Coordinates of C-alpha atoms and ligand atoms in Angstrom, one line a residue:
X602 CA -0.1 0.0 0.1
X603 CA 2.9 2.5 1.0
X604 CA 4.6 2.1 -2.3
X605 CA 1.3 2.4 -4.3
X606 CA 0.3 5.7 -2.6
X607 CA 3.8 7.1 -2.6
X608 CA 3.8 6.5 -6.4
X609 CA 0.7 8.1 -7.0
X610 CA 1.7 11.1 -4.9
X611 CA 4.7 11.3 -7.1
X612 CA 2.6 11.4 -10.2
X613 CA 0.2 13.9 -9.0
X614 CA 2.5 16.3 -7.1
X615 CA 5.8 15.8 -9.0
X616 CA 8.1 13.4 -7.1
X617 CA 7.8 12.1 -3.6
X618 CA 10.9 13.3 -2.0
X619 CA 10.1 14.7 1.4
X620 CA 6.8 13.1 1.7
X621 CA 5.8 11.0 4.6
X622 CA 3.0 8.2 4.9
X623 CA 0.4 8.0 7.5
X624 CA -2.6 5.8 8.4
X625 CA -5.7 6.4 10.7
X626 CA -8.4 3.6 11.2
X627 CA -12.2 3.6 10.7
X628 CA -14.2 2.7 13.7
X629 CA -17.2 0.4 14.5
X630 CA -19.4 0.8 17.5
X631 CA -20.2 -2.4 19.2
X632 CA -23.0 -0.9 21.6
X633 CA -23.9 2.5 23.0
X634 CA -25.5 4.4 20.1
X635 CA -26.7 7.8 20.3
X636 CA -25.5 8.0 23.9
X637 CA -22.3 10.0 23.3
X638 CA -23.9 13.4 23.3
X639 CA -26.3 12.3 26.1
X640 CA -23.4 12.1 28.8
X641 CA -23.6 8.3 28.5
X642 CA -21.2 5.3 27.7
X643 CA -20.1 4.0 24.3
X644 CA -18.2 0.9 23.3
X645 CA -16.5 1.3 19.8
X646 CA -13.3 -0.2 18.5
X647 CA -10.9 0.9 15.6
X648 CA -10.6 -1.2 12.6
X649 CA -7.7 -2.3 10.5
X650 CA -9.3 -0.7 7.5
X651 CA -9.1 3.2 7.4
X652 CA -7.4 6.2 5.5
X653 CA -3.9 6.4 4.2
X654 CA -2.3 9.7 3.6
X655 CA 0.9 11.0 2.0
X656 CA 1.7 14.6 3.0
X657 CA 4.6 17.1 2.3
X658 CA 5.1 20.4 3.8
X659 CA 5.0 23.2 1.1
X660 CA 7.1 26.5 1.1
X661 CA 4.1 28.6 0.5
X662 CA 0.6 28.8 2.1
X663 CA -1.0 26.7 -0.6
X664 CA -3.1 23.6 0.1
X665 CA -3.2 21.0 -2.6
X666 CA -5.4 17.9 -2.0
X667 CA -6.0 14.9 -4.0
X668 CA -8.0 11.8 -3.1
X669 CA -7.7 8.5 -4.9
X670 CA -11.4 7.7 -4.1
X671 CA -12.5 10.9 -5.8
X672 CA -9.9 11.0 -8.7
X673 CA -12.3 12.6 -11.1
X674 CA -12.1 15.7 -8.9
X675 CA -8.4 16.1 -9.6
X676 CA -6.1 18.3 -7.5
X677 CA -8.3 20.7 -5.2
X678 CA -6.5 23.8 -4.6
X679 CA -7.0 26.3 -1.7
X680 CA -4.8 28.2 0.9
X681 CA -4.5 28.6 4.6
X682 CA -5.8 32.1 4.2
X683 CA -9.1 30.8 3.0
X684 CA -10.2 28.2 5.4
X685 CA -14.0 28.4 5.1
X686 CA -16.6 25.7 4.7
X687 CA -17.6 25.3 1.1
X688 CA -20.1 22.7 -0.3
X689 CA -18.5 22.8 -3.6
X690 CA -15.1 21.8 -1.8
X691 CA -16.6 18.2 -1.1
X692 CA -14.3 15.9 0.9
X693 CA -11.7 18.5 1.3
X694 CA -13.9 20.2 4.0
X695 CA -12.7 17.6 6.4
X696 CA -8.9 18.2 6.4
X697 CA -9.6 22.0 5.9
X698 CA -12.0 21.9 8.9
X699 CA -9.1 20.3 11.0
X700 CA -6.5 23.0 9.8
X701 CA -9.1 25.7 10.8
X702 CA -9.7 24.1 14.2
X703 CA -6.0 24.0 15.1
X704 CA -5.8 27.7 14.3
X705 CA -8.9 28.3 16.3
X706 CA -7.3 26.5 19.2
X707 CA -4.2 28.9 19.0
X708 CA -1.7 26.7 17.0
X709 CA -0.1 28.7 14.1
X710 CA 0.1 26.8 10.9
X711 CA 3.0 28.4 8.9
X712 CA 3.0 26.5 5.7
X713 CA 0.5 24.6 3.4
X714 CA 0.9 21.1 2.2
X715 CA 0.5 18.7 -0.5
X716 CA -1.8 15.8 0.7
X717 CA -3.0 12.6 -1.1
X718 CA -5.6 10.4 0.6
X719 CA -6.9 6.9 -0.2
X720 CA -9.5 5.2 2.1
X721 CA -10.5 1.6 2.1
X722 CA -13.5 2.4 4.2
X723 CA -16.7 2.4 2.2
X724 CA -17.7 6.1 2.0
X725 CA -20.9 7.3 3.9
X726 CA -21.1 3.8 5.3
X727 CA -21.1 4.6 9.1
X728 CA -17.7 3.4 9.7
X729 CA -16.6 7.0 10.2
X730 CA -14.5 7.7 7.1
X731 CA -14.9 11.5 7.8
X732 CA -13.6 11.2 11.4
X733 CA -10.8 9.1 10.1
X734 CA -9.6 11.8 7.9
X735 CA -10.1 14.3 10.6
X736 CA -7.8 12.3 13.0
X737 CA -5.4 11.6 10.1
X738 CA -5.0 15.4 9.3
X739 CA -4.5 16.2 13.0
X740 CA -1.8 13.4 13.2
X741 CA -0.1 14.8 10.2
X742 CA -0.1 18.4 11.4
X743 CA 1.3 17.3 14.9
X744 CA 4.1 15.4 13.0
X745 CA 4.8 18.2 10.4
X746 CA 4.7 21.1 12.7
X747 CA 5.7 19.6 16.2
X748 CA 2.5 20.6 17.9
X749 CA 2.2 19.6 21.4
X750 CA -1.1 17.7 21.5
X751 CA -2.0 14.3 22.7
X752 CA -4.0 11.7 20.7
X753 CA -7.1 12.6 22.8
X754 CA -6.7 16.3 21.9
X755 CA -6.6 15.0 18.2
X756 CA -10.0 13.5 18.9
X757 CA -11.4 16.8 20.6
X758 CA -9.9 18.9 17.7
X759 CA -11.5 16.6 15.1
X760 CA -14.9 16.8 16.8
X761 CA -14.6 20.5 17.2
X762 CA -13.9 20.8 13.5
X763 CA -16.9 18.5 12.7
X764 CA -19.2 20.5 14.8
X765 CA -18.1 23.9 13.9
X766 CA -16.8 23.8 10.4
X767 CA -18.8 20.8 9.0
X768 CA -22.0 21.6 10.9
X769 CA -22.7 18.1 12.2
X770 CA -23.4 18.3 15.9
X771 CA -21.6 14.8 16.5
X772 CA -20.5 13.6 19.8
X773 CA -17.0 12.4 20.7
X774 CA -17.2 8.7 20.0
X775 CA -15.9 8.5 16.3
X776 CA -12.9 10.7 16.8
X777 CA -11.9 9.2 20.1
X778 CA -12.3 5.7 19.1
X779 CA -10.0 6.4 16.0
X780 CA -7.4 8.4 17.8
X781 CA -7.1 6.0 20.9
X782 CA -7.7 2.8 19.1
X783 CA -5.9 -0.5 20.3
X784 CA -5.6 -3.8 18.4
X785 CA -8.0 -6.4 19.7
X786 CA -9.5 -4.0 22.3
X787 CA -12.8 -2.0 22.3
X788 CA -12.8 1.2 24.3
X789 CA -15.4 1.5 27.2
X790 CA -15.7 5.3 27.2
X791 CA -17.7 7.4 29.6
X792 CA -18.5 10.4 27.5
X793 CA -19.5 12.4 30.5
X794 CA -15.8 12.8 31.7
X795 CA -13.7 11.0 28.9
X796 CA -12.6 8.3 31.5
X797 CA -12.0 5.1 29.5
X798 CA -11.0 1.6 29.7
X799 CA -9.5 -0.9 27.0
X800 CA -11.6 -4.0 27.2
X801 CA -9.9 -7.0 25.4
X802 CA -12.3 -8.5 22.6
X803 CA -11.6 -12.2 22.5
X804 CA -14.3 -13.8 20.5
X805 CA -13.4 -17.4 20.6
X806 CA -14.7 -18.9 17.4
X807 CA -16.6 -15.8 16.1
X808 CA -15.9 -12.7 14.2
X809 CA -17.1 -9.2 13.6
X810 CA -19.2 -9.0 10.4
X811 CA -20.1 -5.5 8.9
X812 CA -23.0 -5.5 6.4
X813 CA -23.1 -2.2 4.4
X814 CA -26.6 -1.3 3.4
X815 CA -25.3 0.7 0.5
X816 CA -27.9 3.4 1.2
X817 CA -26.0 6.6 1.7
X818 CA -26.8 8.6 4.7
X819 CA -28.2 11.8 2.6
X820 CA -30.5 13.5 4.8
X821 CA -29.0 11.9 7.9
X822 CA -27.0 14.8 9.1
X823 CA -30.2 16.9 9.6
X824 CA -32.0 14.2 11.2
X825 CA -29.0 13.6 13.6
X826 CA -29.1 17.1 14.7
X827 CA -32.9 16.9 15.1
X828 CA -32.4 13.8 17.5
X829 CA -29.8 15.6 19.3
X830 CA -32.1 18.5 20.0
X831 CA -34.9 16.4 20.9
X832 CA -32.7 14.9 23.6
X833 CA -31.6 18.4 24.8
X834 CA -35.2 19.4 25.3
X835 CA -36.2 16.2 27.0
X836 CA -33.3 16.9 29.4
X837 CA -34.3 20.3 30.1
X838 CA -37.9 19.0 31.0
X839 CA -36.4 16.4 33.3
X840 CA -34.3 19.0 34.9
X841 CA -37.3 20.8 36.2
X842 CA -38.0 17.7 38.4
X843 CA -34.6 16.0 39.0
X844 CA -31.2 17.3 39.5
X845 CA -29.2 15.8 36.6
X846 CA -26.6 16.8 34.2
X847 CA -27.3 14.4 31.2
X848 CA -29.7 11.6 30.4
X849 CA -26.7 9.3 31.2
X850 CA -27.1 10.4 34.9
X851 CA -30.3 8.3 35.0
X852 CA -31.0 4.6 35.6
X853 CA -34.1 3.0 34.0
X854 CA -35.9 3.1 37.3
X855 CA -35.3 6.9 37.8
X856 CA -36.5 7.5 34.3
X857 CA -39.5 5.6 34.7
X858 CA -40.2 7.6 38.0
X859 CA -39.5 11.1 36.2
X860 CA -40.5 10.5 32.7
X861 CA -43.9 12.4 33.0
X862 CA -42.0 15.6 33.1
X863 CA -41.4 15.2 29.3
X864 CA -44.3 16.9 27.8
X865 CA -44.2 15.0 24.3
X866 CA -44.4 11.2 23.6
X867 CA -41.9 11.4 20.9
X868 CA -39.3 13.2 23.1
X869 CA -40.1 10.6 25.8
X870 CA -39.2 7.7 23.5
X871 CA -35.9 9.6 22.3
X872 CA -35.0 10.0 26.1
X873 CA -36.0 6.5 27.0
X874 CA -33.5 5.2 24.3
X875 CA -30.7 7.3 25.7
X876 CA -31.2 6.2 29.3
X877 CA -31.9 2.5 28.4
X878 CA -29.0 2.2 25.9
X879 CA -26.4 3.6 28.2
X880 CA -27.5 1.2 30.9
X881 CA -27.3 -1.7 28.2
X882 CA -23.7 -0.6 27.2
X883 CA -22.5 -0.9 30.8
X884 CA -24.2 -4.3 31.3
X885 CA -22.7 -5.3 28.0
X886 CA -19.3 -4.6 29.1
X887 CA -19.9 -6.6 32.3
X888 CA -21.1 -9.6 30.2
X889 CA -18.0 -9.4 28.2
X890 CA -15.8 -9.5 31.3
X891 CA -17.7 -12.3 32.4
X892 CA -17.2 -14.2 29.0
X893 CA -21.0 -14.2 28.6
X894 CA -21.1 -13.6 24.7
X895 CA -24.5 -14.8 24.5
X896 CA -25.8 -11.9 27.0
X897 CA -23.6 -9.4 25.0
X898 CA -25.2 -10.5 21.7
X899 CA -28.7 -10.2 23.3
X900 CA -28.1 -6.7 24.4
X901 CA -27.0 -5.8 21.0
X902 CA -30.1 -7.0 19.6
X903 CA -32.1 -5.1 22.2
X904 CA -30.1 -2.1 21.3
X905 CA -31.3 -2.4 17.7
X906 CA -34.9 -2.8 18.6
X907 CA -34.7 0.5 20.7
X908 CA -33.0 2.3 18.0
X909 CA -35.7 1.0 15.5
X910 CA -38.7 1.6 17.8
X911 CA -37.9 4.5 20.1
X912 CA -35.1 6.4 18.5
X913 CA -36.3 5.7 14.9
X914 CA -32.8 6.0 13.2
X915 CA -33.0 2.6 11.5
X916 CA -34.9 2.7 8.3
X917 CA -36.1 -0.1 6.0
X918 CA -32.5 -1.1 4.9
X919 CA -31.0 -1.5 8.4
X920 CA -33.9 -3.3 9.6
X921 CA -33.8 -5.7 6.7
X922 CA -30.1 -6.4 7.2
X923 CA -30.6 -6.9 11.2
X924 CA -33.8 -8.8 11.0
X925 CA -32.4 -11.2 8.5
X926 CA -29.4 -11.8 10.6
X927 CA -31.3 -12.7 13.7
X928 CA -32.7 -15.7 11.6
X929 CA -29.4 -17.1 10.9
X930 CA -28.0 -19.8 13.1
X931 CA -24.6 -18.9 14.6
X932 CA -25.3 -15.1 14.9
X933 CA -24.6 -14.1 18.5
X934 CA -25.9 -10.5 18.1
X935 CA -26.7 -8.1 15.4
X936 CA -27.6 -4.3 15.2
X937 CA -27.1 -1.2 13.3
X938 CA -23.9 0.9 14.0
X939 CA -23.2 4.5 13.8
X940 CA -25.7 7.3 13.2
X941 CA -28.2 5.1 11.4
X942 CA -30.5 6.4 8.6
X943 CA -28.5 4.1 6.3
X944 CA -25.0 2.9 6.7
X945 CA -23.9 -0.4 8.3
X946 CA -24.8 -3.1 10.7
X947 CA -22.6 -4.9 13.0
X948 CA -23.1 -8.6 13.8
X949 CA -21.0 -11.1 15.7
X950 CA -21.0 -14.3 13.9
X951 CA -19.7 -17.8 14.6
X952 CA -16.7 -18.3 12.4
X953 CA -18.2 -21.5 10.8
X954 CA -21.5 -19.7 10.0
X955 CA -20.1 -16.6 8.2
X956 CA -20.3 -17.9 4.6
X957 CA -23.9 -18.9 5.3
X958 CA -24.6 -15.5 6.9
X959 CA -23.5 -13.5 4.0
X960 CA -25.3 -15.6 1.6
X961 CA -28.6 -15.7 3.5
X962 CA -28.5 -12.1 4.7
X963 CA -27.3 -11.0 1.2
X964 CA -30.2 -12.8 -0.6
X965 CA -32.9 -11.6 1.8
X966 CA -31.7 -8.1 1.4
X967 CA -31.5 -8.1 -2.4
X968 CA -35.0 -9.4 -2.4
X969 CA -36.6 -6.8 -0.1
X970 CA -34.6 -3.8 -0.9
X971 CA -33.9 -4.3 -4.6
X972 CA -30.2 -3.8 -4.4
X973 CA -27.2 -5.6 -3.0
X974 CA -25.4 -5.1 0.4
X975 CA -21.6 -5.6 1.0
X976 CA -20.1 -7.6 3.7
X977 CA -16.8 -7.2 5.5
X978 CA -15.3 -9.4 8.1
X979 CA -13.1 -7.0 10.1
X980 CA -10.4 -7.0 12.6
X981 CA -9.8 -4.6 15.5
X982 CA -6.8 -2.4 14.8
X983 CA -4.6 0.3 16.3
X984 CA -5.0 4.1 16.2
X985 CA -3.3 6.6 14.0
X986 CA 0.4 6.2 13.1
X987 CA 3.2 7.0 10.5
X988 CA 4.0 3.9 8.4
Ligands
GLA1153 C1 -22.4 9.3 14.7 C2 -21.7 10.5 15.6 C3 -21.3 9.9 16.8 C4 -22.5 9.2 17.5 C5 -23.1 8.1 16.6 C6 -24.3 7.5 17.2 O1 -21.3 8.5 14.3 O2 -20.5 11.1 14.9 O3 -20.7 10.9 17.6 O4 -23.3 10.1 18.2 O5 -23.5 8.8 15.4 O6 -24.0 6.8 18.2

């Protein structure tokens, strides 16, 4: 891979002398969905697929970006002096947003760069290709200019850029999972205070299988912001009757006790999901520690039901994939992952059942939805690095 992208960099930007090569992973969330902006827990892991980058500092303030995933767009040129979000700038809004965010945080970026990217995460799949690009860009800037920032800072700067430059009010999960990734471990993160713990994932005789619906998120970003504000309103209503900082502070029993303070049934369902999903995530990590993988799988299934019925972010495509998966022997658990509204599902499948799983779920999906899904058997990998 390194040779291939260095060669391409040379062709696009005129030689590869002085260029360095980097990688940042994608991520999949095992459980704890739509909890990260509600002060709850999440349980994601970094993947071995992700975004490769080749970067070289320039002597002027120009930015020249090229993506092997969008070759037809050619070299997209801008400058450090014009870091503004621009719909027409497409994918380059992600690296640009991070450059902007570093400057907002008081780091001075003296020179521009030539940057080539190649990602092997399916775009718009819900495996965080954008957060991967953000963390990668931050990692490159740190390496290039010697900025004193930790990997956790790279996550926070990436999230800041996504919120403020790209207008998606996301939580910290994606950037954190990517910046802090560890091979064969998931990250049990409390988003209320960023305390976290690495939990070894030893799936004896089973693997993580991603099914990509090939339904692009499209309107997803605005729906995402809508869910977030529904939760904020529900929280404000609950705060009239109970002293909490976030929905993640409530147990199920407390929620049932106070829920009548929420004046709208839809908001009540949203808040219920946030509270119950947070508790499920904590239980799932306990189950894993106790090597009770069946319980872990059941909690994944329950998570999907709640995202389907109460949070309403699944849609026909993700439901078709998950409901077909539940029917297959050897499936330990299956649910949508990421923001929803399209994107991917994550399933834990016994190794000897994987071929049958792909065949059966693939056929059912095609029949019901009318186009094919893609399947990936994935491994849990490390965070960003120079390669
Ligand atoms: C997206 C966001 C995350 C998180 C998930 C839902 O991936 O970027 O912050 O909210 O959706 O769990």
